[in-house]
Amino acid sequence: MKQFTFRKNWRWSGIPVVKQVGTALFCLYLMQSTPGFSYAQTLNVEAKQKSLSQIFESLKKDSGYHFFWEGGDFSGTRVDVSVKGDIKEVLDALFEGLPLDYTLHKKTVIIKSNPNNMRKAVKQDVVGRIIDEKGEAIAGAIIKYSSSGKYATVVTDAKGSFRITAAKFPVHLQISYLGYKPQDYVVEAANQPVLVQLRVAETQIEDVDIVYTGYQSISRENTTGASAGVKEEEIERRNNSSLDNILENSVPGLNSYTTPDGKADMRVRGGSSLRAGTAPLMVVDGFPATIMPDVNEITDIRVLKDAAAAAIWGSQASNGVIVITTKKGKIGGPVIQYAGNLRVQMRPDYSALQRANAAQVIDYEKEQYDKGYINSSRFRGTSAGYSQSIGIINAYDRNEIDLAERDRQLGLLAEMDNQSQVDDLLLRNAVNQKHFLSISGGSDRFSYYTGANFDYSVAGTRGTQDKNMVLTNRMTYKLADFVSLRSNIAMEYGWGNQGYSSLMEEIRKLQPYQMLKDENGNLVNNYFGYNKIENDRLLGLGYLDYGMNLVQETNLANNRTSGFGVRSIFGLDWKIIDGLTVSNDFVYERLGGRQRNLNDEQSLFTRNLINRFTTYDATTKKYEKMIPIGDVLDVTNSSSRRIASRNQANYQKTLLDKHYINVLVGFDISKYITDDTQQRLLGYNDELNSSQDIDAKVLAKGIRDWENKLQSYYASSYNQMRFKENREYSFYSTLAYTYDRRYTISGSFRNDYSNLFGADPKLRKTPLWSVGGKWLAHNEAFFNTDFISELSFRTTVGVTGNFDRDGQTTTYLTATRFFNTIADSFVARLQTPPNDKLRWESTRTVNAGVDVGVLHNRFTLSLDYYDKYSYDLLGSQTLDPTVGLTNASINAAELSNKGLELGLTAGIIRNKEFSWDTRVNFAYNKSNVLYNRITDTNPVINRPRNVVPYLEGYERESLWSYRWAGLDEQGRPQTYDENGDKVLEPVLASLELNGTSRPLYSGSWNNEFMYKGFNLSIFTVFNAGQKARMEMPSMDGYATNSAYNNKIANRWKQAGDEQKTDIPALVSQDDFDEYGQSIMRLATLSSNSVFDASFLRIREIQLGYTVSDRKILRQLPFKSIRAVAQINNVYLWKANKSGIDPEAVSGATYQLPQPKVVTFGLNFTL
């Protein structure tokens, strides 16, 4: 205990007499110079273990009071105090329990020693613990206590314990924690043990949602819009999955279709645009974002689907909005969390490509030769390449070998299979490591959250790897009771080597007998892309080898990428009066990327470029290389900046316990700038960082190659700079009113402005709005059943917008400036014509829904019907080339999307040890192009090829084909004409609609089982009602394809085969010369190639274990430990019988399906 000593003589300890007299005179002056003084000034003191001198110095700055000591100096004494009031109330609280007293006159405080106050210094500790219903400690519980009418606050530690000091008893405790019922507790004496058990709040049991729109948070009870979300518990459980995986069909109406490259094509309620994009707007912490947070940092995902929910986002909301909210610091001591996982992706299954084997390819190419399509003269004196088997056939055609030798060599070739070499030399299991670490905490005045994520990926193709690091920091500081400061900063840096970018495509095209290495381990060149005989001749003339080997190309690839991004949000929140808040936000976002592709001198790209511009000089009688020998360096630098400001006021209050009002008004201002540069250096030496010049003017005019073909090289097209600036501002307001928790009405209005639409105010702005209503029937007096816990009906209507923000759609005449080497000056190339009639795209949405909850929402159902009408949709119209432009943007079309959505959750079994919860999402969407000004001038050819999509009167992604009429007696494909007769050439009546390539029905089914510390979850997705086109051989006799489909083995070969196959014959040259184009169209684009692409896939199975034994945790430094094993792409059921993975079809070409992925994860909290 601190010892105090006192001196009875009246003096200022340690101060000379002269200084004492001077100080006294100064005090007298202060007392006389402040007339009319009042002590009513409100002061606020929050101090923890601060000295009195520090507190006095702070009070002096805040209030102007001067403090002097009389008879003892206790300025170094440290105290804990929390008080708000006038100067007397502050001093009384400050000196409580200290042997001090004070005299107060106007702005002067003289502090005196007073031993009698020692009787007040008897303070005693109160210790206790806060637990939940299971007896587990609650860390971070807030305890507000009072012993003398003054309040202070403490927070429980990791063990749920707390300690307070009180001078008077009883002590009143007010205990609260998020998700639990607040509880009051009275401590009668210091020696009384305190153990308080909090119970889960009823609102937690009833699962009351808070809807985050990005602009505000509002209870779902007081909203009318259609929205749905992914809960924090599911996000945390699936933290080993990517954000795309978590979002996939996670809510009704959000359809995520995985493309063959593994990316997610997400749409909310179908596509609302034809050209301006169909992806929903991604919002993170209130603002559109390009830097996505790590899954471990996300606390809420909300999908805004109709106009009432999304109209606040104006011209960015036609395709829906996905709002992501990240974690913030909570009151309590530091909490450290770690999440790490290891993902292993299996090698892809190349058999899914259904490629023909070596024997099948050779058999087909022999028939091509027999029917005269290929022979040695066809390739003589040209650069056209051919396969190894055609090379052997050509040797036979040139009489270099006899028939027996030809067949012997072809027989050996037919036994070859390069798949094992491809697997060993080019492919590998993809591996990803991810490590996430965060620390968070705070007090009632300050909170913080800092996270770091490191991601290291090794791709399934050799030579490709990526590293990525993201740092985040979010803080909130309460500057005063009425104002808080927020900061939200995210920084991302990534780097890697993209390897040989064309490797997967080249593997697909590799002939099955084309080996990568010979039996001695030497690399074998592939000359399919270039004539081997001509190549050997040109080598003697100084040309470089045209041969290509994928192993060499992979090893030489040096395609480095790097990128940096920073996103910072700073905001102030002001509490003006009860219920009224004002917020000011400033956003600065900067992204930068660099791609450095060093094409090695030995790479096929560089060799081919040099050879193309090698020309014969008649004077010197030599071949001259116009492109210097050396590497080719391509460098692209891109950067973007976004500056935005938002200012808004929100009034939210319940009046007279019946009238809930929420009013929001504000405005946004933003500027988005992109700046890209591109540069190419030829004859580059990486060690010396040097390059060589070229004669750009000569190369641009063109030179003749060895085939006498004109080859032109425009250096300016590889050395470019692009700049774009978009400026937008918006005014918006929303209103929600709820009467007696029974009836809610809402409305919103927003005006968006953009510089891309010129100076005319009528064109620059677009008004967007919504209105809605909701009836909470379960809160009616007559609704007195306990069985149904929620029954509400809602309806909305409103208009959202969209426009093409890439700068290609504008009312202005725009042009690209570049240097023309032929003209030797800068020139402009027209990009867009002026069009003062361009308007913003708009979408009107009508929505009606019902929400039902049973048994305290243990079972819930949400049903929505919507009708979206999109109009003034942008399209590209072909122009007369004589006007100087090939096409122009116009408001061309109208589109309808109608659908039904169903969401069902059920807690089937719930007891202390075992639970089974299930969730089913279902959505139906039907689109229809109501009007389209852009017509198709040649539908017979274009419609099945989808050249001119979006046909008026049909679905947005319609799939058209020729009506299949089988093969004729010569193996030629047929279709039907307008009379129903079989014909060899298609006409307009031959076309038929086969359906849509986009799913009509989509959804998911998630089951989660929990037993003690174990959990098992099975996540299944399904898409149905869509059609796709299978890959069919074109039967082009003149083509020397490198990637034949195995269906060529089933082609028509003899009379009668038309009864058992639909693969056409390799017809005679005469027939092909007459019907060739029709044969290829009918062979590949007829209705017999269309299949049902519906599927059901078990996307994810996860088994996890959480250590819940308190005895074990007490012996470890962890609050929680969780281990997870997970497998993705487990099982696929498909409606088609051809073994085709519908997600691995692009157009009419098979791609590699997504392989299985195994993940092991570990999470713990300190």
PDB file of C-alpha atoms in Angstrom, residues 506-708:
ATOM      1  CA  GLU A 506      -1.396 -27.369 -76.882  1.00  0.00           C
ATOM      2  CA  ILE A 507      -1.821 -30.585 -74.906  1.00  0.00           C
ATOM      3  CA  ARG A 508      -5.392 -30.812 -76.168  1.00  0.00           C
ATOM      4  CA  LYS A 509      -4.158 -30.532 -79.766  1.00  0.00           C
ATOM      5  CA  LEU A 510      -1.297 -32.994 -79.371  1.00  0.00           C
ATOM      6  CA  GLN A 511      -1.631 -36.031 -81.639  1.00  0.00           C
ATOM      7  CA  PRO A 512      -1.740 -39.241 -79.575  1.00  0.00           C
ATOM      8  CA  TYR A 513       1.355 -40.658 -81.285  1.00  0.00           C
ATOM      9  CA  GLN A 514       3.396 -37.458 -81.002  1.00  0.00           C
ATOM     10  CA  MET A 515       5.919 -38.293 -78.303  1.00  0.00           C
ATOM     11  CA  LEU A 516       7.723 -35.629 -76.281  1.00  0.00           C
ATOM     12  CA  LYS A 517      10.919 -37.654 -75.893  1.00  0.00           C
ATOM     13  CA  ASP A 518      12.401 -40.591 -77.779  1.00  0.00           C
ATOM     14  CA  GLU A 519      13.550 -43.856 -76.262  1.00  0.00           C
ATOM     15  CA  ASN A 520      16.929 -42.255 -75.444  1.00  0.00           C
ATOM     16  CA  GLY A 521      15.378 -39.369 -73.541  1.00  0.00           C
ATOM     17  CA  ASN A 522      16.024 -36.777 -76.259  1.00  0.00           C
ATOM     18  CA  LEU A 523      13.406 -34.147 -77.018  1.00  0.00           C
ATOM     19  CA  VAL A 524      11.323 -34.823 -80.125  1.00  0.00           C
ATOM     20  CA  ASN A 525      10.113 -31.869 -82.158  1.00  0.00           C
ATOM     21  CA  ASN A 526       6.542 -31.666 -83.388  1.00  0.00           C
ATOM     22  CA  TYR A 527       6.153 -30.352 -86.943  1.00  0.00           C
ATOM     23  CA  PHE A 528       2.397 -30.470 -87.185  1.00  0.00           C
ATOM     24  CA  GLY A 529       2.391 -26.682 -87.393  1.00  0.00           C
ATOM     25  CA  TYR A 530       5.024 -26.463 -90.141  1.00  0.00           C
ATOM     26  CA  ASN A 531       6.120 -28.419 -93.171  1.00  0.00           C
ATOM     27  CA  LYS A 532       8.991 -30.650 -92.085  1.00  0.00           C
ATOM     28  CA  ILE A 533      10.540 -30.917 -95.569  1.00  0.00           C
ATOM     29  CA  GLU A 534      10.448 -27.159 -96.157  1.00  0.00           C
ATOM     30  CA  ASN A 535      11.748 -26.587 -92.632  1.00  0.00           C
ATOM     31  CA  ASP A 536      14.809 -28.736 -93.341  1.00  0.00           C
ATOM     32  CA  ARG A 537      15.434 -26.805 -96.581  1.00  0.00           C
ATOM     33  CA  LEU A 538      15.083 -23.424 -94.898  1.00  0.00           C
ATOM     34  CA  LEU A 539      17.539 -24.393 -92.161  1.00  0.00           C
ATOM     35  CA  GLY A 540      20.215 -24.499 -94.846  1.00  0.00           C
ATOM     36  CA  LEU A 541      19.326 -20.938 -95.851  1.00  0.00           C
ATOM     37  CA  GLY A 542      19.792 -19.535 -92.365  1.00  0.00           C
ATOM     38  CA  TYR A 543      16.245 -19.848 -91.075  1.00  0.00           C
ATOM     39  CA  LEU A 544      15.567 -21.005 -87.564  1.00  0.00           C
ATOM     40  CA  ASP A 545      13.948 -24.370 -86.804  1.00  0.00           C
ATOM     41  CA  TYR A 546      10.138 -24.314 -86.846  1.00  0.00           C
ATOM     42  CA  GLY A 547       9.852 -27.451 -84.714  1.00  0.00           C
ATOM     43  CA  MET A 548       8.111 -27.280 -81.369  1.00  0.00           C
ATOM     44  CA  ASN A 549       8.453 -29.370 -78.230  1.00  0.00           C
ATOM     45  CA  LEU A 550       6.128 -28.739 -75.307  1.00  0.00           C
ATOM     46  CA  VAL A 551       8.717 -29.725 -72.692  1.00  0.00           C
ATOM     47  CA  GLN A 552      11.181 -27.191 -74.095  1.00  0.00           C
ATOM     48  CA  GLU A 553       8.514 -24.490 -74.374  1.00  0.00           C
ATOM     49  CA  THR A 554       7.492 -25.109 -70.766  1.00  0.00           C
ATOM     50  CA  ASN A 555      11.071 -24.935 -69.515  1.00  0.00           C
ATOM     51  CA  LEU A 556      11.772 -21.725 -71.455  1.00  0.00           C
ATOM     52  CA  ALA A 557       8.589 -19.944 -70.379  1.00  0.00           C
ATOM     53  CA  ASN A 558       9.349 -16.855 -68.319  1.00  0.00           C
ATOM     54  CA  ASN A 559       6.078 -15.079 -67.861  1.00  0.00           C
ATOM     55  CA  ARG A 560       6.305 -13.215 -64.583  1.00  0.00           C
ATOM     56  CA  THR A 561       3.463 -11.257 -63.095  1.00  0.00           C
ATOM     57  CA  SER A 562       3.212  -9.013 -60.098  1.00  0.00           C
ATOM     58  CA  GLY A 563       0.495  -6.853 -58.685  1.00  0.00           C
ATOM     59  CA  PHE A 564      -0.099  -4.515 -55.798  1.00  0.00           C
ATOM     60  CA  GLY A 565      -3.302  -3.065 -54.459  1.00  0.00           C
ATOM     61  CA  VAL A 566      -4.328  -0.879 -51.560  1.00  0.00           C
ATOM     62  CA  ARG A 567      -7.836  -0.027 -50.457  1.00  0.00           C
ATOM     63  CA  SER A 568      -8.378   2.437 -47.656  1.00  0.00           C
ATOM     64  CA  ILE A 569     -11.601   3.699 -46.130  1.00  0.00           C
ATOM     65  CA  PHE A 570     -11.688   6.407 -43.492  1.00  0.00           C
ATOM     66  CA  GLY A 571     -14.903   7.496 -41.876  1.00  0.00           C
ATOM     67  CA  LEU A 572     -16.445   9.575 -39.136  1.00  0.00           C
ATOM     68  CA  ASP A 573     -19.708   8.670 -37.421  1.00  0.00           C
ATOM     69  CA  TRP A 574     -21.499  11.483 -35.621  1.00  0.00           C
ATOM     70  CA  LYS A 575     -24.325  11.043 -33.118  1.00  0.00           C
ATOM     71  CA  ILE A 576     -26.260  14.273 -33.457  1.00  0.00           C
ATOM     72  CA  ILE A 577     -29.291  13.490 -31.332  1.00  0.00           C
ATOM     73  CA  ASP A 578     -30.949  10.309 -30.188  1.00  0.00           C
ATOM     74  CA  GLY A 579     -31.544   8.283 -33.367  1.00  0.00           C
ATOM     75  CA  LEU A 580     -29.829  10.675 -35.773  1.00  0.00           C
ATOM     76  CA  THR A 581     -26.364   9.833 -37.067  1.00  0.00           C
ATOM     77  CA  VAL A 582     -24.230  11.410 -39.761  1.00  0.00           C
ATOM     78  CA  SER A 583     -21.365   9.614 -41.460  1.00  0.00           C
ATOM     79  CA  ASN A 584     -18.595  10.874 -43.709  1.00  0.00           C
ATOM     80  CA  ASP A 585     -16.505   8.374 -45.677  1.00  0.00           C
ATOM     81  CA  PHE A 586     -13.504   8.760 -47.923  1.00  0.00           C
ATOM     82  CA  VAL A 587     -12.213   5.926 -50.106  1.00  0.00           C
ATOM     83  CA  TYR A 588      -8.929   5.648 -51.924  1.00  0.00           C
ATOM     84  CA  GLU A 589      -8.143   2.553 -53.934  1.00  0.00           C
ATOM     85  CA  ARG A 590      -5.110   1.957 -56.091  1.00  0.00           C
ATOM     86  CA  LEU A 591      -4.244  -1.128 -58.074  1.00  0.00           C
ATOM     87  CA  GLY A 592      -1.135  -1.793 -60.088  1.00  0.00           C
ATOM     88  CA  GLY A 593      -0.035  -4.741 -62.151  1.00  0.00           C
ATOM     89  CA  ARG A 594       2.962  -5.694 -64.202  1.00  0.00           C
ATOM     90  CA  GLN A 595       3.297  -8.544 -66.654  1.00  0.00           C
ATOM     91  CA  ARG A 596       6.763  -9.312 -67.931  1.00  0.00           C
ATOM     92  CA  ASN A 597       6.810 -11.978 -70.618  1.00  0.00           C
ATOM     93  CA  LEU A 598      10.317 -12.851 -71.730  1.00  0.00           C
ATOM     94  CA  ASN A 599      10.085 -14.933 -74.897  1.00  0.00           C
ATOM     95  CA  ASP A 600      13.364 -16.773 -75.050  1.00  0.00           C
ATOM     96  CA  GLU A 601      15.394 -16.731 -78.240  1.00  0.00           C
ATOM     97  CA  GLN A 602      14.905 -20.519 -78.476  1.00  0.00           C
ATOM     98  CA  SER A 603      11.120 -20.403 -77.992  1.00  0.00           C
ATOM     99  CA  LEU A 604       8.866 -21.142 -80.948  1.00  0.00           C
ATOM    100  CA  PHE A 605       7.262 -17.710 -80.639  1.00  0.00           C
ATOM    101  CA  THR A 606      10.565 -15.889 -81.133  1.00  0.00           C
ATOM    102  CA  ARG A 607      11.841 -18.247 -83.829  1.00  0.00           C
ATOM    103  CA  ASN A 608       8.607 -17.915 -85.757  1.00  0.00           C
ATOM    104  CA  LEU A 609       8.629 -14.092 -85.468  1.00  0.00           C
ATOM    105  CA  ILE A 610      12.192 -13.879 -86.750  1.00  0.00           C
ATOM    106  CA  ASN A 611      11.472 -16.308 -89.607  1.00  0.00           C
ATOM    107  CA  ARG A 612       8.343 -14.441 -90.694  1.00  0.00           C
ATOM    108  CA  PHE A 613      10.370 -11.301 -91.262  1.00  0.00           C
ATOM    109  CA  THR A 614      13.328 -12.927 -92.942  1.00  0.00           C
ATOM    110  CA  THR A 615      13.437 -11.819 -96.578  1.00  0.00           C
ATOM    111  CA  TYR A 616      15.583 -12.518 -99.601  1.00  0.00           C
ATOM    112  CA  ASP A 617      17.859  -9.656-100.649  1.00  0.00           C
ATOM    113  CA  ALA A 618      18.334  -9.854-104.425  1.00  0.00           C
ATOM    114  CA  THR A 619      21.394  -7.620-104.271  1.00  0.00           C
ATOM    115  CA  THR A 620      23.357  -9.622-101.727  1.00  0.00           C
ATOM    116  CA  LYS A 621      21.573 -12.834-102.716  1.00  0.00           C
ATOM    117  CA  LYS A 622      21.210 -13.603 -99.047  1.00  0.00           C
ATOM    118  CA  TYR A 623      18.352 -13.954 -96.640  1.00  0.00           C
ATOM    119  CA  GLU A 624      18.211 -11.001 -94.250  1.00  0.00           C
ATOM    120  CA  LYS A 625      16.606 -11.081 -90.815  1.00  0.00           C
ATOM    121  CA  MET A 626      14.584  -7.912 -90.260  1.00  0.00           C
ATOM    122  CA  ILE A 627      13.881  -8.898 -86.627  1.00  0.00           C
ATOM    123  CA  PRO A 628      17.152  -9.109 -84.659  1.00  0.00           C
ATOM    124  CA  ILE A 629      18.282 -12.351 -83.045  1.00  0.00           C
ATOM    125  CA  GLY A 630      17.650 -12.374 -79.315  1.00  0.00           C
ATOM    126  CA  ASP A 631      14.838 -12.579 -76.832  1.00  0.00           C
ATOM    127  CA  VAL A 632      11.542 -10.729 -77.210  1.00  0.00           C
ATOM    128  CA  LEU A 633      10.414  -8.890 -74.094  1.00  0.00           C
ATOM    129  CA  ASP A 634       6.773  -7.856 -73.717  1.00  0.00           C
ATOM    130  CA  VAL A 635       6.002  -5.652 -70.715  1.00  0.00           C
ATOM    131  CA  THR A 636       2.539  -4.470 -69.748  1.00  0.00           C
ATOM    132  CA  ASN A 637       2.000  -2.076 -66.860  1.00  0.00           C
ATOM    133  CA  SER A 638      -1.511  -1.339 -65.710  1.00  0.00           C
ATOM    134  CA  SER A 639      -2.766   0.859 -62.928  1.00  0.00           C
ATOM    135  CA  SER A 640      -6.089   2.113 -61.703  1.00  0.00           C
ATOM    136  CA  ARG A 641      -7.149   4.610 -59.070  1.00  0.00           C
ATOM    137  CA  ARG A 642     -10.495   5.122 -57.474  1.00  0.00           C
ATOM    138  CA  ILE A 643     -11.324   8.073 -55.265  1.00  0.00           C
ATOM    139  CA  ALA A 644     -14.746   8.274 -53.680  1.00  0.00           C
ATOM    140  CA  SER A 645     -16.543  10.185 -50.986  1.00  0.00           C
ATOM    141  CA  ARG A 646     -19.844   9.458 -49.310  1.00  0.00           C
ATOM    142  CA  ASN A 647     -21.760  11.672 -46.923  1.00  0.00           C
ATOM    143  CA  GLN A 648     -25.059  10.616 -45.462  1.00  0.00           C
ATOM    144  CA  ALA A 649     -27.435  11.122 -42.572  1.00  0.00           C
ATOM    145  CA  ASN A 650     -29.542   8.366 -41.041  1.00  0.00           C
ATOM    146  CA  TYR A 651     -32.427   8.807 -38.640  1.00  0.00           C
ATOM    147  CA  GLN A 652     -33.598   5.576 -37.024  1.00  0.00           C
ATOM    148  CA  LYS A 653     -35.922   5.541 -34.048  1.00  0.00           C
ATOM    149  CA  THR A 654     -38.995   3.918 -32.563  1.00  0.00           C
ATOM    150  CA  LEU A 655     -41.532   6.478 -31.353  1.00  0.00           C
ATOM    151  CA  LEU A 656     -44.195   5.732 -28.745  1.00  0.00           C
ATOM    152  CA  ASP A 657     -43.226   2.040 -28.914  1.00  0.00           C
ATOM    153  CA  LYS A 658     -45.188   1.673 -32.165  1.00  0.00           C
ATOM    154  CA  HIS A 659     -43.763   3.868 -34.886  1.00  0.00           C
ATOM    155  CA  TYR A 660     -40.423   2.762 -36.289  1.00  0.00           C
ATOM    156  CA  ILE A 661     -38.861   5.253 -38.700  1.00  0.00           C
ATOM    157  CA  ASN A 662     -35.693   4.890 -40.735  1.00  0.00           C
ATOM    158  CA  VAL A 663     -34.693   7.701 -43.074  1.00  0.00           C
ATOM    159  CA  LEU A 664     -31.436   7.817 -45.002  1.00  0.00           C
ATOM    160  CA  VAL A 665     -30.240  10.650 -47.261  1.00  0.00           C
ATOM    161  CA  GLY A 666     -26.836  11.148 -48.796  1.00  0.00           C
ATOM    162  CA  PHE A 667     -24.666  11.592 -51.848  1.00  0.00           C
ATOM    163  CA  ASP A 668     -21.709   9.785 -53.450  1.00  0.00           C
ATOM    164  CA  ILE A 669     -18.919  11.225 -55.562  1.00  0.00           C
ATOM    165  CA  SER A 670     -16.368   8.998 -57.289  1.00  0.00           C
ATOM    166  CA  LYS A 671     -13.665   9.126 -59.900  1.00  0.00           C
ATOM    167  CA  TYR A 672     -12.137   6.059 -61.530  1.00  0.00           C
ATOM    168  CA  ILE A 673      -8.948   6.320 -63.578  1.00  0.00           C
ATOM    169  CA  THR A 674      -7.169   3.577 -65.507  1.00  0.00           C
ATOM    170  CA  ASP A 675      -3.767   3.947 -67.088  1.00  0.00           C
ATOM    171  CA  ASP A 676      -2.104   1.169 -69.107  1.00  0.00           C
ATOM    172  CA  THR A 677       1.127   0.996 -71.048  1.00  0.00           C
ATOM    173  CA  GLN A 678       2.452  -1.741 -73.296  1.00  0.00           C
ATOM    174  CA  GLN A 679       5.988  -2.108 -74.640  1.00  0.00           C
ATOM    175  CA  ARG A 680       7.879  -4.637 -76.737  1.00  0.00           C
ATOM    176  CA  LEU A 681      11.661  -4.864 -76.978  1.00  0.00           C
ATOM    177  CA  LEU A 682      13.263  -6.934 -79.726  1.00  0.00           C
ATOM    178  CA  GLY A 683      16.701  -8.531 -79.719  1.00  0.00           C
ATOM    179  CA  TYR A 684      16.596  -8.255 -75.961  1.00  0.00           C
ATOM    180  CA  ASN A 685      19.431  -9.390 -73.686  1.00  0.00           C
ATOM    181  CA  ASP A 686      18.190  -9.917 -70.147  1.00  0.00           C
ATOM    182  CA  GLU A 687      21.645  -9.895 -68.585  1.00  0.00           C
ATOM    183  CA  LEU A 688      22.673  -6.623 -70.219  1.00  0.00           C
ATOM    184  CA  ASN A 689      19.160  -5.141 -70.138  1.00  0.00           C
ATOM    185  CA  SER A 690      19.625  -4.066 -73.754  1.00  0.00           C
ATOM    186  CA  SER A 691      17.629  -4.332 -76.960  1.00  0.00           C
ATOM    187  CA  GLN A 692      18.114  -3.680 -80.671  1.00  0.00           C
ATOM    188  CA  ASP A 693      16.362  -1.304 -83.039  1.00  0.00           C
ATOM    189  CA  ILE A 694      14.324  -2.244 -86.077  1.00  0.00           C
ATOM    190  CA  ASP A 695      13.286  -0.408 -89.221  1.00  0.00           C
ATOM    191  CA  ALA A 696       9.673   0.042 -88.141  1.00  0.00           C
ATOM    192  CA  LYS A 697       8.613   1.865 -91.301  1.00  0.00           C
ATOM    193  CA  VAL A 698       9.877  -0.860 -93.637  1.00  0.00           C
ATOM    194  CA  LEU A 699       8.290  -3.589 -91.526  1.00  0.00           C
ATOM    195  CA  ALA A 700       4.971  -1.735 -91.362  1.00  0.00           C
ATOM    196  CA  LYS A 701       4.835  -1.408 -95.145  1.00  0.00           C
ATOM    197  CA  GLY A 702       5.468  -5.133 -95.310  1.00  0.00           C
ATOM    198  CA  ILE A 703       8.057  -7.515 -96.723  1.00  0.00           C
ATOM    199  CA  ARG A 704       7.776 -10.704 -98.732  1.00  0.00           C
ATOM    200  CA  ASP A 705       8.608 -13.983 -97.017  1.00  0.00           C
ATOM    201  CA  TRP A 706       9.916 -17.130 -98.717  1.00  0.00           C
ATOM    202  CA  GLU A 707       6.375 -18.048 -99.809  1.00  0.00           C
ATOM    203  CA  ASN A 708       6.010 -14.563-101.335  1.00  0.00           C
TER     204      ASN A 708
END
